[in-house]
XYZ file of C-alpha atoms in Angstrom:
651
model
C -28.331 29.611 41.181
C -24.607 28.956 41.136
C -22.237 30.323 43.732
C -18.526 30.711 43.185
C -17.839 31.650 46.813
C -20.191 32.300 49.692
C -20.366 36.042 49.018
C -19.838 35.846 45.269
C -23.270 34.788 44.107
C -24.237 35.168 40.464
C -27.750 36.217 41.365
C -29.423 37.907 44.342
C -33.097 36.979 44.761
C -35.307 39.438 46.643
C -35.535 39.178 50.400
C -39.029 37.750 51.171
C -39.752 40.506 53.734
C -38.887 43.213 51.201
C -40.953 41.473 48.506
C -43.993 41.233 50.787
C -44.096 45.023 51.167
C -42.822 46.037 47.716
C -44.791 48.480 45.538
C -44.272 46.294 42.465
C -45.120 42.655 41.918
C -44.873 40.286 38.941
C -48.489 41.082 37.970
C -47.284 44.452 36.608
C -45.475 42.627 33.785
C -48.592 40.586 33.023
C -50.910 43.614 32.914
C -48.498 45.511 30.651
C -48.123 42.538 28.290
C -51.888 41.926 28.116
C -52.837 45.516 27.167
C -50.096 48.097 26.818
C -52.397 51.105 26.343
C -54.568 50.158 29.334
C -51.419 49.690 31.417
C -50.131 53.180 30.609
C -53.600 54.656 31.187
C -53.502 53.081 34.663
C -50.106 54.723 35.318
C -51.305 58.108 34.020
C -54.251 57.891 36.410
C -51.818 58.109 39.330
C -51.638 61.812 38.367
C -54.222 64.584 38.571
C -55.655 65.516 35.161
C -57.808 68.634 34.711
C -59.128 67.208 31.455
C -59.186 63.486 30.603
C -57.514 62.205 27.423
C -59.376 60.791 24.429
C -56.618 58.412 23.263
C -53.645 56.897 25.106
C -51.201 56.908 22.163
C -51.254 58.396 18.690
C -48.261 57.017 16.745
C -49.575 57.999 13.295
C -46.874 60.678 12.876
C -44.001 58.357 13.882
C -41.298 58.933 15.012
C -43.125 61.731 16.864
C -45.542 60.375 19.454
C -48.567 61.961 21.050
C -49.413 60.449 24.436
C -52.685 61.033 26.315
C -54.163 62.959 23.403
C -56.371 65.959 24.386
C -55.573 65.387 28.084
C -54.692 68.471 30.158
C -52.737 68.738 33.385
C -50.358 71.027 35.250
C -47.010 69.429 36.081
C -46.265 71.682 39.091
C -49.773 71.135 40.502
C -49.057 67.394 40.404
C -45.724 67.870 42.178
C -46.806 70.301 44.890
C -50.399 71.635 45.146
C -52.217 68.321 45.273
C -50.124 67.082 48.218
C -50.931 70.254 50.191
C -54.629 69.965 49.302
C -54.544 66.326 50.446
C -53.400 67.485 53.904
C -49.645 66.830 53.601
C -48.503 70.468 53.647
C -46.414 69.955 56.782
C -44.423 67.038 55.322
C -40.825 67.955 54.465
C -40.337 67.961 50.685
C -36.636 68.888 50.711
C -33.922 68.494 53.336
C -31.441 70.868 51.750
C -27.810 70.624 52.788
C -25.447 73.407 51.694
C -21.779 72.706 51.104
C -20.524 75.080 53.836
C -22.769 73.259 56.349
C -25.889 75.465 56.285
C -29.174 73.583 55.847
C -32.901 74.174 55.309
C -35.971 71.978 55.627
C -38.685 72.968 53.160
C -42.202 71.582 53.618
C -44.657 71.059 50.759
C -46.622 74.055 52.032
C -43.504 76.261 51.913
C -42.524 74.865 48.519
C -45.972 75.743 47.138
C -45.657 79.321 48.455
C -42.154 79.692 46.925
C -43.218 78.263 43.546
C -46.304 80.535 43.532
C -44.187 83.631 44.278
C -41.785 82.774 41.466
C -44.687 82.107 39.060
C -46.276 85.449 39.939
C -43.044 87.331 39.373
C -42.225 85.590 36.067
C -45.726 86.548 34.900
C -45.021 90.158 35.966
C -41.916 90.071 33.739
C -44.235 89.387 30.788
C -43.271 85.764 30.184
C -45.963 83.668 28.517
C -46.592 79.937 28.051
C -44.241 78.600 25.365
C -41.420 81.088 26.150
C -38.041 79.590 27.093
C -36.131 80.228 30.323
C -32.486 79.220 30.893
C -31.589 78.098 34.435
C -27.858 78.172 35.240
C -27.617 77.386 38.932
C -25.939 75.178 41.503
C -27.936 72.784 43.698
C -29.834 75.405 45.711
C -33.575 75.168 46.502
C -34.295 78.141 44.220
C -33.130 76.063 41.242
C -35.894 73.518 41.902
C -38.388 76.335 42.613
C -37.457 77.933 39.263
C -38.035 74.680 37.360
C -41.427 74.165 39.007
C -42.448 77.804 38.445
C -41.660 77.403 34.738
C -43.651 74.147 34.606
C -46.532 75.885 36.399
C -46.680 78.645 33.775
C -46.055 76.487 30.702
C -42.634 78.105 30.222
C -40.154 75.646 28.704
C -37.012 75.490 30.833
C -33.505 74.723 29.674
C -31.319 73.885 32.666
C -27.623 74.382 31.969
C -25.207 72.682 34.369
C -23.481 75.355 36.496
C -20.085 73.822 35.673
C -20.420 74.638 31.962
C -18.432 77.461 30.399
C -19.890 80.818 29.302
C -19.532 79.629 25.675
C -21.574 76.508 26.357
C -24.217 78.593 28.156
C -24.392 81.058 25.262
C -24.819 78.241 22.718
C -27.777 76.879 24.684
C -29.354 80.280 25.363
C -29.180 81.122 21.657
C -30.419 77.765 20.411
C -33.498 77.892 22.669
C -34.006 81.689 22.210
C -34.344 82.112 25.977
C -35.916 85.375 27.196
C -34.765 85.020 30.807
C -31.705 83.551 32.550
C -31.974 82.597 36.238
C -28.639 82.238 38.065
C -26.837 82.842 41.373
C -24.119 85.327 42.335
C -21.732 82.393 42.787
C -21.469 78.783 43.884
C -19.616 76.944 46.654
C -17.005 74.505 45.410
C -14.760 72.791 47.965
C -15.042 75.680 50.412
C -14.415 78.449 47.885
C -16.956 80.798 46.355
C -16.711 80.523 42.564
C -18.367 83.240 40.436
C -21.414 82.327 38.347
C -23.180 85.596 37.501
C -19.916 86.783 35.873
C -20.078 83.769 33.539
C -23.613 84.755 32.514
C -22.398 88.282 31.727
C -19.531 86.894 29.678
C -21.945 84.622 27.804
C -24.398 87.421 27.054
C -21.700 89.883 25.975
C -20.099 87.304 23.710
C -20.688 89.341 20.539
C -21.968 92.720 21.550
C -25.252 93.457 23.281
C -27.730 92.420 20.607
C -26.801 88.907 19.612
C -29.321 87.202 21.931
C -32.922 87.546 23.062
C -32.326 87.609 26.829
C -34.308 90.452 28.421
C -33.581 89.807 32.108
C -31.154 88.009 34.387
C -32.663 87.008 37.734
C -30.009 86.479 40.422
C -30.227 84.492 43.658
C -27.823 85.551 46.394
C -25.854 82.508 47.526
C -22.197 83.357 48.195
C -22.536 87.090 48.988
C -19.844 87.946 46.466
C -19.779 91.146 44.466
C -21.241 90.786 41.000
C -21.214 92.855 37.807
C -24.618 94.497 37.359
C -26.557 95.753 34.352
C -29.282 98.153 35.522
C -32.696 97.433 34.045
C -31.714 93.935 32.940
C -30.456 92.331 36.142
C -32.789 91.644 39.073
C -32.207 90.279 42.577
C -34.414 87.327 43.553
C -34.733 88.571 47.164
C -35.973 91.982 45.965
C -38.485 90.603 43.450
C -39.589 86.957 43.716
C -39.386 86.889 47.511
C -41.762 89.900 47.679
C -44.397 88.465 45.308
C -47.725 86.952 46.423
C -47.623 83.329 47.674
C -51.027 82.661 46.082
C -51.201 81.435 42.481
C -53.777 79.456 40.519
C -52.232 76.773 38.282
C -53.748 76.394 34.805
C -53.816 73.165 32.831
C -51.734 72.623 29.686
C -52.002 70.072 26.924
C -50.266 66.742 27.601
C -47.949 67.503 24.663
C -47.022 71.022 25.865
C -43.180 71.346 25.864
C -41.916 71.010 29.454
C -38.158 71.272 28.973
C -35.222 71.238 26.589
C -32.051 69.564 27.816
C -28.851 69.720 25.780
C -26.690 66.649 25.364
C -23.464 66.177 23.459
C -23.678 64.710 19.979
C -21.126 63.194 17.646
C -20.788 66.615 16.011
C -19.615 69.625 18.003
C -23.096 71.146 18.273
C -25.109 70.049 21.321
C -28.559 68.577 20.673
C -31.538 70.128 22.477
C -33.616 67.126 23.553
C -37.288 68.121 23.854
C -39.604 66.582 26.454
C -43.301 67.287 26.874
C -45.613 67.144 29.890
C -48.176 64.354 30.310
C -46.296 61.288 29.082
C -43.025 62.424 30.642
C -44.541 62.965 34.095
C -46.484 59.689 33.891
C -43.333 57.624 33.303
C -41.068 59.604 35.661
C -43.657 59.142 38.416
C -44.375 55.456 37.677
C -40.677 54.504 37.546
C -39.790 56.431 40.719
C -42.624 54.686 42.581
C -41.811 51.151 41.427
C -38.060 51.066 40.751
C -37.190 52.779 44.060
C -40.099 51.197 45.951
C -40.789 54.662 47.343
C -43.234 54.952 50.260
C -44.581 58.506 50.677
C -44.264 59.867 54.206
C -41.920 57.043 55.273
C -38.844 57.093 53.059
C -36.034 59.628 52.930
C -34.787 59.510 49.356
C -31.485 60.876 48.039
C -30.474 61.087 44.400
C -26.944 62.517 44.244
C -27.208 63.861 40.673
C -27.205 67.516 39.636
C -30.310 69.160 38.164
C -28.112 70.047 35.173
C -28.505 66.447 33.987
C -31.626 64.472 33.107
C -31.267 62.378 36.285
C -31.787 65.560 38.295
C -34.873 66.476 36.244
C -36.562 63.084 36.481
C -35.359 61.759 39.840
C -34.876 64.897 41.951
C -37.599 67.191 40.670
C -40.472 65.617 38.749
C -40.570 61.927 39.704
C -40.006 62.223 43.482
C -42.125 65.342 44.039
C -45.043 63.878 42.060
C -44.889 60.947 44.518
C -44.764 63.186 47.625
C -41.181 62.248 48.479
C -39.142 63.633 51.340
C -35.710 63.974 49.812
C -32.183 65.156 50.494
C -30.699 67.718 48.106
C -26.978 68.359 48.606
C -25.149 71.326 47.108
C -21.537 70.222 47.301
C -18.899 67.654 46.411
C -18.629 64.213 48.082
C -15.217 64.992 49.604
C -15.754 68.391 51.205
C -14.665 68.975 53.877
C -13.577 65.311 53.702
C -14.511 61.898 52.292
C -17.060 61.266 55.067
C -19.555 63.879 53.827
C -22.083 61.630 52.063
C -22.244 59.157 54.947
C -22.661 61.960 57.493
C -25.645 63.189 55.452
C -27.102 59.655 55.290
C -26.821 59.450 59.108
C -28.164 62.957 59.728
C -31.381 62.481 57.747
C -31.795 58.703 58.007
C -31.623 58.239 54.220
C -33.443 55.044 53.169
C -33.016 55.154 49.348
C -29.678 56.198 47.832
C -29.238 56.662 44.048
C -25.807 57.477 42.610
C -23.425 56.829 39.704
C -20.949 53.930 39.251
C -18.176 56.541 38.897
C -18.871 57.649 42.465
C -19.139 54.068 43.750
C -15.701 53.330 42.279
C -14.375 56.551 43.842
C -15.672 55.384 47.230
C -13.890 52.049 46.620
C -10.685 53.950 45.928
C -11.035 55.938 49.166
C -11.415 52.697 51.107
C -14.208 50.908 52.943
C -13.131 52.185 56.356
C -14.753 55.546 55.527
C -18.353 54.292 55.148
C -17.632 51.722 57.902
C -17.211 54.601 60.365
C -20.923 55.481 59.959
C -24.279 53.943 60.754
C -25.788 53.281 57.326
C -28.455 50.878 58.606
C -31.283 53.230 57.516
C -30.517 52.455 53.847
C -32.947 49.871 52.442
C -32.399 50.277 48.690
C -29.477 51.352 46.479
C -29.597 52.590 42.896
C -27.044 53.053 40.129
C -27.269 55.331 37.078
C -25.077 56.795 34.344
C -23.040 53.997 32.819
C -22.971 50.216 33.199
C -21.778 49.278 36.700
C -19.103 46.579 36.724
C -19.874 43.496 38.854
C -16.995 44.233 41.250
C -18.341 47.718 42.068
C -21.899 46.335 42.291
C -20.849 43.784 44.913
C -18.823 46.347 46.867
C -21.764 48.772 46.821
C -24.143 46.120 48.141
C -21.751 44.795 50.767
C -20.153 47.986 52.107
C -22.957 50.537 51.668
C -25.937 48.175 51.713
C -24.803 45.951 54.584
C -25.120 42.912 52.298
C -28.928 43.099 52.459
C -30.261 45.858 50.209
C -31.502 45.364 46.659
C -29.589 47.320 43.998
C -31.485 48.747 41.043
C -29.061 49.231 38.162
C -31.024 51.546 35.869
C -30.517 51.989 32.122
C -32.008 55.046 30.455
C -30.902 58.210 28.634
C -31.556 61.941 28.347
C -33.559 60.960 25.282
C -35.732 58.341 27.000
C -36.654 60.776 29.788
C -37.104 58.086 32.442
C -35.839 54.627 33.452
C -36.391 51.962 30.767
C -34.505 48.836 31.858
C -33.947 47.893 35.498
C -34.527 45.174 38.050
C -37.750 45.644 40.047
C -36.927 45.394 43.758
C -38.983 42.699 45.419
C -39.496 40.938 42.081
C -36.180 40.494 40.236
C -33.319 38.199 41.194
C -30.673 40.755 40.238
C -27.293 39.875 38.745
C -24.278 42.085 39.531
C -23.706 44.362 36.530
C -26.867 43.456 34.588
C -29.678 45.888 33.768
C -31.832 42.709 33.566
C -35.121 43.336 31.683
C -37.250 46.210 30.376
C -39.733 47.565 32.918
C -43.413 46.661 32.536
C -44.770 48.737 29.639
C -41.349 49.087 27.981
C -40.167 46.977 25.058
C -36.603 46.505 23.814
C -34.635 44.051 21.685
C -30.985 43.195 21.134
C -30.442 42.893 17.381
C -27.651 42.550 14.804
C -26.664 45.017 12.036
C -29.609 43.859 9.894
C -32.106 44.129 12.727
C -32.447 40.394 13.343
C -32.830 39.514 17.046
C -29.647 37.914 18.393
C -30.079 34.199 19.005
C -29.896 32.915 22.539
C -27.656 29.924 22.888
C -25.389 28.416 25.465
C -23.259 31.549 25.413
C -23.847 35.294 25.407
C -25.270 36.999 22.342
C -23.984 40.508 21.580
C -25.752 43.131 19.489
C -27.345 46.578 19.453
C -29.976 47.785 21.898
C -33.153 49.058 20.234
C -36.506 50.198 21.618
C -39.186 48.694 19.395
C -42.299 50.353 20.900
C -42.946 54.022 21.730
C -42.944 54.940 25.449
C -44.606 57.867 27.291
C -41.484 59.823 28.368
C -39.750 59.587 24.984
C -38.175 62.673 23.477
C -40.407 64.480 20.985
C -37.541 65.723 18.826
C -34.365 67.783 18.757
C -35.245 71.431 19.339
C -35.343 73.229 16.008
C -33.942 70.278 14.042
C -36.384 67.457 13.323
C -34.177 66.167 10.487
C -31.315 65.592 12.908
C -33.785 63.830 15.239
C -34.806 61.371 12.534
C -31.240 60.823 11.334
C -29.705 60.374 14.798
C -32.191 58.002 16.382
C -34.390 56.452 13.691
C -32.356 56.133 10.491
C -30.375 53.016 11.368
C -33.475 50.818 11.783
C -35.870 52.973 9.753
C -37.335 49.964 7.979
C -38.441 48.425 11.281
C -39.421 51.772 12.833
C -37.139 51.268 15.862
C -35.312 53.741 18.063
C -31.565 53.003 18.145
C -30.134 53.834 21.554
C -26.475 53.969 20.424
C -25.600 51.315 23.006
C -24.365 47.793 22.562
C -25.910 45.081 24.729
C -25.688 41.376 25.295
C -28.210 38.786 26.363
C -26.848 36.100 28.660
C -27.873 32.450 28.411
C -30.986 33.187 30.525
C -32.005 36.070 28.297
C -31.112 38.831 30.782
C -29.795 42.062 29.349
C -26.353 43.562 30.004
C -25.592 47.024 28.598
C -22.078 47.177 27.116
C -21.805 50.936 26.687
C -21.744 53.142 23.612
C -21.130 51.326 20.377
C -18.540 53.927 19.481
C -16.702 52.510 22.504
C -16.397 49.167 20.767
C -12.927 48.175 19.641
C -12.176 45.990 16.684
C -9.116 43.873 17.454
C -8.107 41.399 14.746
C -11.710 41.343 13.536
C -13.077 40.683 17.041
C -15.527 43.161 18.541
C -14.545 43.986 22.131
C -16.369 46.496 24.292
C -14.322 48.964 26.341
C -16.758 48.430 29.237
C -15.966 44.707 29.269
C -12.192 45.204 29.444
C -12.599 47.933 32.074
C -14.735 45.603 34.157
C -12.061 42.876 33.965
C -9.355 45.325 35.080
C -11.427 46.646 37.982
C -12.005 43.010 38.951
C -8.362 43.001 40.105
C -8.170 43.864 43.803
C -5.543 46.573 43.211
C -7.498 48.590 40.621
C -10.009 51.279 41.656
C -10.919 52.562 38.214
C -9.990 51.889 34.593
C -10.525 53.496 31.204
C -9.841 51.623 27.999
C -9.531 52.858 24.406
C -8.751 51.337 21.062
C -5.631 52.823 19.451
C -4.614 52.123 15.854
C -2.291 49.166 15.559
C -0.321 48.105 12.493
C -0.856 44.415 13.223
C -4.324 44.035 14.657
C -6.150 47.129 13.314
C -6.754 48.323 16.852
C -4.744 47.677 19.969
C -6.204 48.023 23.441
C -4.666 50.721 25.626
C -5.696 50.876 29.288
C -5.285 53.598 31.908
C -5.788 52.492 35.520
C -5.998 54.147 38.944
C -4.856 51.960 41.837
C -6.662 51.588 45.170
C -5.196 53.226 48.269
C -3.902 49.848 49.505
C -2.326 48.659 46.246
C 1.404 48.805 45.598
C 2.624 49.792 42.142
C 5.138 47.031 41.344
C 5.697 48.308 37.815
C 5.995 45.660 35.085
C 4.966 42.878 37.470
C 1.639 44.602 38.122
C 1.084 45.316 34.417
C 1.703 41.624 33.571
C -0.697 40.583 36.312
C -3.396 42.905 34.957
C -2.912 41.681 31.377
C -3.246 38.110 32.610
C -6.446 39.061 34.461
C -8.027 40.417 31.247
C -6.890 37.349 29.285
C -8.493 35.171 31.896
C -11.704 37.193 32.282
C -12.463 37.798 28.586
C -9.956 36.214 26.206
C -6.291 36.592 25.191
C -7.616 38.658 22.232
C -8.779 41.291 24.726
C -5.391 41.565 26.453
C -4.323 45.246 26.463
C -1.300 46.190 24.384
C -0.328 48.821 26.991
C -1.434 49.496 30.553
C -0.558 52.810 32.195
C -0.922 53.458 35.918
C -2.146 57.057 36.301
C -3.129 59.262 39.281
C -6.419 60.444 37.729
C -8.625 59.962 34.662
C -9.898 62.826 32.494
C -13.579 63.300 33.322
C -16.301 65.686 32.285
C -18.219 67.461 35.021
C -20.944 64.821 34.881
C -18.356 62.150 35.669
C -18.023 60.651 32.179
C -14.532 59.548 31.195
C -13.352 61.390 28.064
C -12.156 58.394 26.054
C -11.741 60.518 22.935
C -8.921 62.412 24.666
C -7.348 59.226 25.991
C -7.350 57.970 22.398
C -5.404 61.101 21.410
C -2.856 60.353 24.148
C -2.636 56.659 23.195
C -1.986 57.542 19.555
C 0.444 60.348 20.361
C -1.734 63.086 18.824
C -2.330 66.674 19.885
C -5.252 66.793 22.325
C -8.704 67.727 21.058
C -11.099 70.058 22.903
C -10.541 69.810 26.684
C -12.996 72.570 27.674
C -15.550 70.243 29.314
C -12.994 68.535 31.573
C -13.048 69.064 35.320
C -9.252 69.242 35.377
C -7.364 69.667 32.093
C -4.030 69.215 33.959
C -4.793 65.506 34.350
C -3.088 64.981 31.004
C 0.311 66.147 32.181
C 0.209 63.417 34.837
C -0.950 60.845 32.275
C 1.810 61.805 29.833
C 4.358 61.544 32.637
C 2.971 58.106 33.488
C 3.416 56.972 29.882
C 6.922 58.384 29.751
């Protein structure tokens, strides 16, 4: 192991004490390599099956898999009932923290009663297994109860992020042919009550009354605001669900029964409904939560900061943690309301031991300054996780040092809406993690980094760049795009059809030791004078400068080089904008870190970056700015006014 400075190690081996108690050990890799099917059968057996399977994997209809063929289980029973029956009904399942400061502790016993009431009432409404339900809610306990009630009844849920527009909601409701929408009167956002039920009404009235199949709208009271009301269609949760019986018998469904549809943006304008089924999905969500987060039931307090509107919320707030009898924090609000201390106050209040968040948020914390987390006792934290996009080494080190007290392992997890669960990640207690590297596929998962032709990139003295493919089916894989199997084949399987591989759409590199680094979307690869340069790499170099909190890089057309690199940076609170001097310094940093070829043509210091509500930087729009074009669709941005500030910065 080389060290550049005392605290700037290239690799962080596991602490022996942590390793001694870790859930995972190196033998997991050996068992998975020796017999893949037996390994996944062992993981599936962590769950409760009402009917055993006859075959672990049927891949005869590739690229559509059947996992645990003929097996039957109930997903909600696995997440709630069995823990109560095992005598853990009094354990807290959810420490819920509302944005205005209200809070609730919900035990597994109470959660079971709530899920049973909701299941009984949905049955009363005439919903049957296979019907679709749209859930358009903020982070309130009833959102999780609704998901579990759907799973309990074999209703396929489609959760739509509560920050999406009425148009986006309508698109998803129509595509899935949902019969019911569950929502709230409003949602708290930075101390203000924002309407939500009104957005549902707007969505459903989009083209007259009869354009959709929604029969009822079930409304949870959250903000006590007045809402438009359609008699006969609209129903209050507290007048219906809350009055239903808390007793309900869960029935078993086939392992391949559709559990949920989750829409994700595609290269075309139309969102893709990613379909996940029950047995394989729950097996992998549960296995990865147990091993990647080293979760100890009844001891840990786990907090994943995602929203249930995204796949991270499905797999690592609802299904993975609850199947493992987690006690977890669920927080409704934003990280800076009423101020930037909120997350760390919550960590202190509940004694959070496992904290899982996105690099975007880590870099935001960096921008706010280390004195904020330093004002709190974060010593309860024993493991940190990162999800969403590749985390740059600088942010990784800051996260470990400032939030993790320089002692916690960090699991940098690579996976997608489509994969359903974590695929590539260090295993805490086993892996000597490198800052910024996803490292290796988990036991039971197989990936390769290949070139255009599908040949594995050759390891040499230097790094080898290529495309990330998954060359073996996995239990939590998507089973198709809802209503469009052709698009499923074309999007994910066409590029390496000959080999039968899934193409993830991400570039990756293997370092000299063969460890894997994800470079981001391949459409975020710039071609400068015939050299392929990843935006993530240049961004990482810029953020490596002490004065830069966050950076976004795009390729803009250039008469000389084909594409020129244009960077937009946000400075840290401490940094001084010295104009051209700073820009020259940053260009030199990139030259030094990557190569003079990667030196940005322009660098603009800006107050904010354009982000979607899930925290992704909208590079497409930055490209429009860089090339002086009219802006494309800005409807999914948190704050469309960001562009005025960016334009002013360029001026």
